[in-house]
CSV table of C-alpha atoms in Angstrom, one decimal:
chain,number,residue,atom,x,y,z
I,22,MET,CA,73.3,32.2,65.3
I,23,LEU,CA,71.0,34.9,64.0
I,24,LYS,CA,71.9,38.6,64.2
I,25,LYS,CA,69.0,39.2,66.6
I,26,GLU,CA,70.5,36.8,69.1
I,27,ALA,CA,74.0,38.1,68.5
I,28,ASN,CA,72.9,41.7,69.2
I,29,LYS,CA,71.3,40.5,72.4
I,30,ILE,CA,74.4,38.7,73.5
I,31,VAL,CA,76.9,41.6,73.0
I,32,GLY,CA,74.4,44.3,74.1
I,33,GLY,CA,74.0,45.8,70.7
I,34,LEU,CA,76.4,47.8,68.6
I,35,SER,CA,76.8,51.6,68.8
I,36,ALA,CA,76.3,54.0,65.9
I,37,PRO,CA,78.6,57.0,66.1
I,38,GLY,CA,77.4,59.7,63.7
I,39,LYS,CA,80.9,60.5,62.6
I,40,MET,CA,81.8,57.0,61.5
I,41,PRO,CA,81.2,55.2,58.2
I,42,CYS,CA,80.4,52.1,60.3
I,43,PRO,CA,79.1,50.9,63.6
I,44,SER,CA,81.3,50.6,66.7
I,45,ILE,CA,80.8,49.1,70.2
I,46,ASN,CA,81.2,51.4,73.2
I,47,LEU,CA,81.9,50.8,76.8
I,48,PRO,CA,81.8,53.3,79.7
I,49,ALA,CA,84.8,55.7,79.6
I,50,THR,CA,84.8,55.5,83.4
I,51,ALA,CA,85.9,51.8,83.0
I,52,CYS,CA,89.0,52.7,81.1
I,53,ASN,CA,92.1,51.5,83.0
I,54,VAL,CA,94.5,54.3,81.8
I,55,GLY,CA,92.0,56.8,80.4
I,56,ALA,CA,90.0,57.1,83.6
I,57,LYS,CA,93.2,58.2,85.4
I,58,LEU,CA,94.3,60.5,82.6
I,59,ALA,CA,90.8,62.2,82.5
I,60,LYS,CA,91.7,63.8,85.9
I,61,VAL,CA,95.0,65.2,84.6
I,62,PRO,CA,94.9,68.6,82.6
I,63,GLY,CA,97.0,68.5,79.5
I,64,THR,CA,96.3,64.9,78.7
I,65,THR,CA,94.4,63.7,75.7
I,66,CYS,CA,91.7,62.2,78.0
I,67,HIS,CA,91.1,65.4,80.0
I,68,GLY,CA,87.7,66.7,79.0
I,69,CYS,CA,87.0,63.4,77.3
I,70,TYR,CA,84.1,63.6,74.8
I,71,ALA,CA,82.9,60.3,76.1
I,72,LEU,CA,82.2,61.7,79.5
I,73,LYS,CA,79.8,64.4,78.3
I,74,GLY,CA,77.1,65.1,75.8
I,75,ARG,CA,75.1,62.1,74.5
I,76,TYR,CA,77.3,59.7,76.4
I,77,ASN,CA,75.8,61.0,79.6
I,78,PHE,CA,72.2,60.2,78.6
I,79,LYS,CA,70.6,57.7,80.9
I,80,TYR,CA,69.8,55.1,78.2
I,81,THR,CA,73.4,55.5,76.7
I,82,LYS,CA,74.9,54.7,80.1
I,83,ILE,CA,72.6,51.7,80.5
I,84,ALA,CA,73.6,50.4,77.0
I,85,MET,CA,77.3,50.8,77.7
I,86,ALA,CA,77.1,49.1,81.0
I,87,ARG,CA,75.2,46.2,79.3
I,88,ARG,CA,78.0,45.9,76.7
I,89,LEU,CA,80.7,45.9,79.4
I,90,ALA,CA,78.9,43.1,81.3
I,91,ALA,CA,78.4,41.1,78.0
I,92,LEU,CA,82.2,40.7,77.6
I,93,GLN,CA,81.9,37.9,80.1
I,94,ASP,CA,79.6,35.9,77.9
I,95,SER,CA,81.2,32.8,76.5
I,96,ARG,CA,79.3,33.4,73.2
I,97,TRP,CA,80.7,36.9,72.8
I,98,VAL,CA,83.3,36.1,70.1
I,99,ARG,CA,80.8,34.2,68.0
I,100,ALA,CA,78.2,36.9,68.4
I,101,MET,CA,80.6,39.6,67.3
I,102,VAL,CA,81.6,37.5,64.3
I,103,VAL,CA,78.0,37.2,63.2
I,104,LEU,CA,77.5,41.0,63.5
I,105,MET,CA,80.5,41.7,61.3
I,106,GLU,CA,78.9,39.9,58.4
I,107,ASN,CA,78.8,42.1,55.2
I,108,ARG,CA,80.6,45.0,57.1
I,109,LYS,CA,83.6,46.5,55.3
I,110,PHE,CA,84.8,48.5,58.3
I,111,PHE,CA,84.5,48.4,62.1
I,112,ARG,CA,85.8,50.7,64.8
I,113,TRP,CA,86.3,49.3,68.3
I,114,HIS,CA,85.3,51.5,71.2
I,115,ASP,CA,84.0,54.9,70.3
I,116,SER,CA,83.9,55.1,74.1
I,117,GLY,CA,85.9,53.0,76.5
I,118,ASP,CA,89.0,50.9,75.9
I,119,ILE,CA,90.5,47.4,76.2
I,120,GLN,CA,89.7,46.0,79.6
I,121,SER,CA,92.4,43.3,79.9
I,122,ALA,CA,94.7,40.9,78.1
I,123,TRP,CA,91.8,38.5,77.9
I,124,HIS,CA,89.5,41.1,76.3
I,125,LEU,CA,92.3,41.9,73.7
I,126,LYS,CA,92.7,38.2,72.9
I,127,ARG,CA,89.0,37.9,72.2
I,128,ILE,CA,89.0,41.0,70.0
I,129,LEU,CA,92.0,39.5,68.0
I,130,GLU,CA,89.9,36.3,67.6
I,131,VAL,CA,87.0,38.2,66.2
I,132,CYS,CA,89.3,39.9,63.7
I,133,LYS,CA,90.8,36.6,62.7
I,134,GLN,CA,87.4,35.2,62.0
I,135,THR,CA,86.2,38.2,60.0
I,136,PRO,CA,89.0,38.7,57.3
I,137,ASP,CA,86.6,40.7,55.0
I,138,THR,CA,86.2,43.5,57.6
I,139,GLN,CA,88.8,46.1,58.2
I,140,HIS,CA,89.1,46.7,62.0
I,141,TRP,CA,90.5,49.8,63.7
I,142,LEU,CA,91.2,49.6,67.5
I,143,PRO,CA,92.4,52.8,69.2
I,144,THR,CA,93.8,52.3,72.6
I,145,ARG,CA,95.8,54.0,75.4
I,146,GLU,CA,96.5,50.6,77.1
I,147,SER,CA,100.2,50.5,76.1
I,148,GLY,CA,100.9,47.9,78.9
I,149,LEU,CA,98.7,45.4,77.0
I,150,LEU,CA,100.7,45.8,73.8
I,151,LYS,CA,104.1,45.2,75.4
I,152,PHE,CA,104.0,41.5,74.7
I,153,LEU,CA,102.1,41.6,71.5
I,154,ASP,CA,104.0,41.2,68.3
I,155,PRO,CA,102.7,43.6,65.6
I,156,GLU,CA,103.7,41.1,63.0
I,157,ILE,CA,101.2,38.4,64.2
I,158,ILE,CA,98.1,40.5,64.6
I,159,PRO,CA,95.6,39.9,61.8
I,160,LYS,CA,96.3,41.9,58.7
I,161,ASN,CA,92.8,43.3,58.7
I,162,LEU,CA,93.3,44.9,62.1
I,163,ILE,CA,95.2,48.1,62.9
I,164,ILE,CA,95.8,48.9,66.6
I,165,ARG,CA,96.6,52.6,67.1
I,166,LEU,CA,98.3,53.5,70.3
I,167,SER,CA,97.3,56.9,71.4
I,168,ALA,CA,99.5,59.6,72.8
I,169,THR,CA,98.8,60.6,76.4
I,170,LYS,CA,99.5,64.4,76.1
I,171,VAL,CA,98.0,67.0,73.9
I,172,ASN,CA,100.6,68.3,71.5
I,173,GLY,CA,102.8,65.4,72.7
I,174,ALA,CA,104.9,63.1,70.6
I,175,ALA,CA,103.6,59.9,69.2
I,176,PRO,CA,104.4,56.8,71.3
I,177,THR,CA,107.5,54.9,70.0
I,178,SER,CA,106.7,51.5,71.4
I,179,TRP,CA,104.1,50.6,68.7
I,180,PRO,CA,104.2,51.0,64.9
I,181,TRP,CA,100.8,52.7,64.5
I,182,THR,CA,99.8,55.6,66.6
I,183,SER,CA,97.7,58.7,67.0
I,184,THR,CA,98.4,62.1,68.5
I,185,VAL,CA,96.2,65.1,69.5
I,186,THR,CA,96.8,68.8,68.7
I,187,ASP,CA,95.1,71.9,70.0
I,188,GLY,CA,96.6,73.9,67.2
I,189,LYS,CA,98.0,73.3,63.7
I,190,GLY,CA,99.1,69.9,62.3
I,191,LYS,CA,95.9,67.8,62.3
I,192,THR,CA,95.8,65.1,59.7
I,193,CYS,CA,92.2,64.0,60.4
I,194,PRO,CA,89.9,65.9,58.1
I,195,ALA,CA,86.7,65.4,60.2
I,196,PRO,CA,86.6,68.9,61.7
I,197,ASP,CA,86.5,70.4,58.2
I,198,GLN,CA,83.8,67.9,57.1
I,199,GLY,CA,81.1,68.6,59.6
I,200,GLY,CA,82.6,66.2,62.1
I,201,LYS,CA,82.4,63.2,59.8
I,202,CYS,CA,84.8,60.8,58.3
I,203,LYS,CA,83.0,60.8,54.9
I,204,SER,CA,85.3,59.1,52.4
I,205,CYS,CA,88.5,59.3,54.6
I,206,ARG,CA,89.8,55.9,55.9
I,207,GLN,CA,93.2,57.0,57.3
I,208,CYS,CA,92.5,55.4,60.7
I,209,TRP,CA,92.1,52.0,59.1
I,210,THR,CA,95.2,52.4,56.8
I,211,ARG,CA,98.4,50.6,57.9
I,212,SER,CA,100.7,52.6,55.6
I,213,ILE,CA,99.7,55.7,57.6
I,214,LYS,CA,101.8,55.4,60.7
I,215,ASN,CA,100.3,58.3,62.7
I,216,ILE,CA,97.1,60.2,62.7
I,217,THR,CA,96.8,63.6,64.3
I,218,TYR,CA,93.4,64.6,65.6
I,219,ALA,CA,92.2,68.1,66.7
I,220,LYS,CA,91.4,68.2,70.4
I,221,HIS,CA,87.7,67.8,70.9
């Protein structure tokens, strides 16, 4: 399969300016947990960045809807594997989240087939991780379970997490680097158990 065909199958990758790598985004309105939290003040999804700004552009919405529909394509795993060729890092979902256990299973398969790519998958879908053994996920994948409340504690049900602060204590350097990761790769690093982001 050529990359041109792979891109067409998955609906294209996204290119968040902050990241050192591409991503693939889905509509934030399709998040199972996040869409509910977005309506609740004090949660990490309230005022979600993926519900405003460039994510509200007409053609961005069309592209995200296209990627969501593409998850049903039987060739999706193979196409994603092709698109990971020569990529050192990949971030799943700069907008949106895991849709189902079936979706998560397909992501895991992509990671298994691309051992030379370091994958980072942030999620609030704790229910989908309940029956997943952290020991059996591919070593090139880190799934970070996100806290649900701003200034709240990190989840305890999963070994790698992220939290959000509206004050001191952030460990993500992006706000001090023009909003970019630059050389930082903490989010992809398994030895770092929790990352704290500034609310944005």
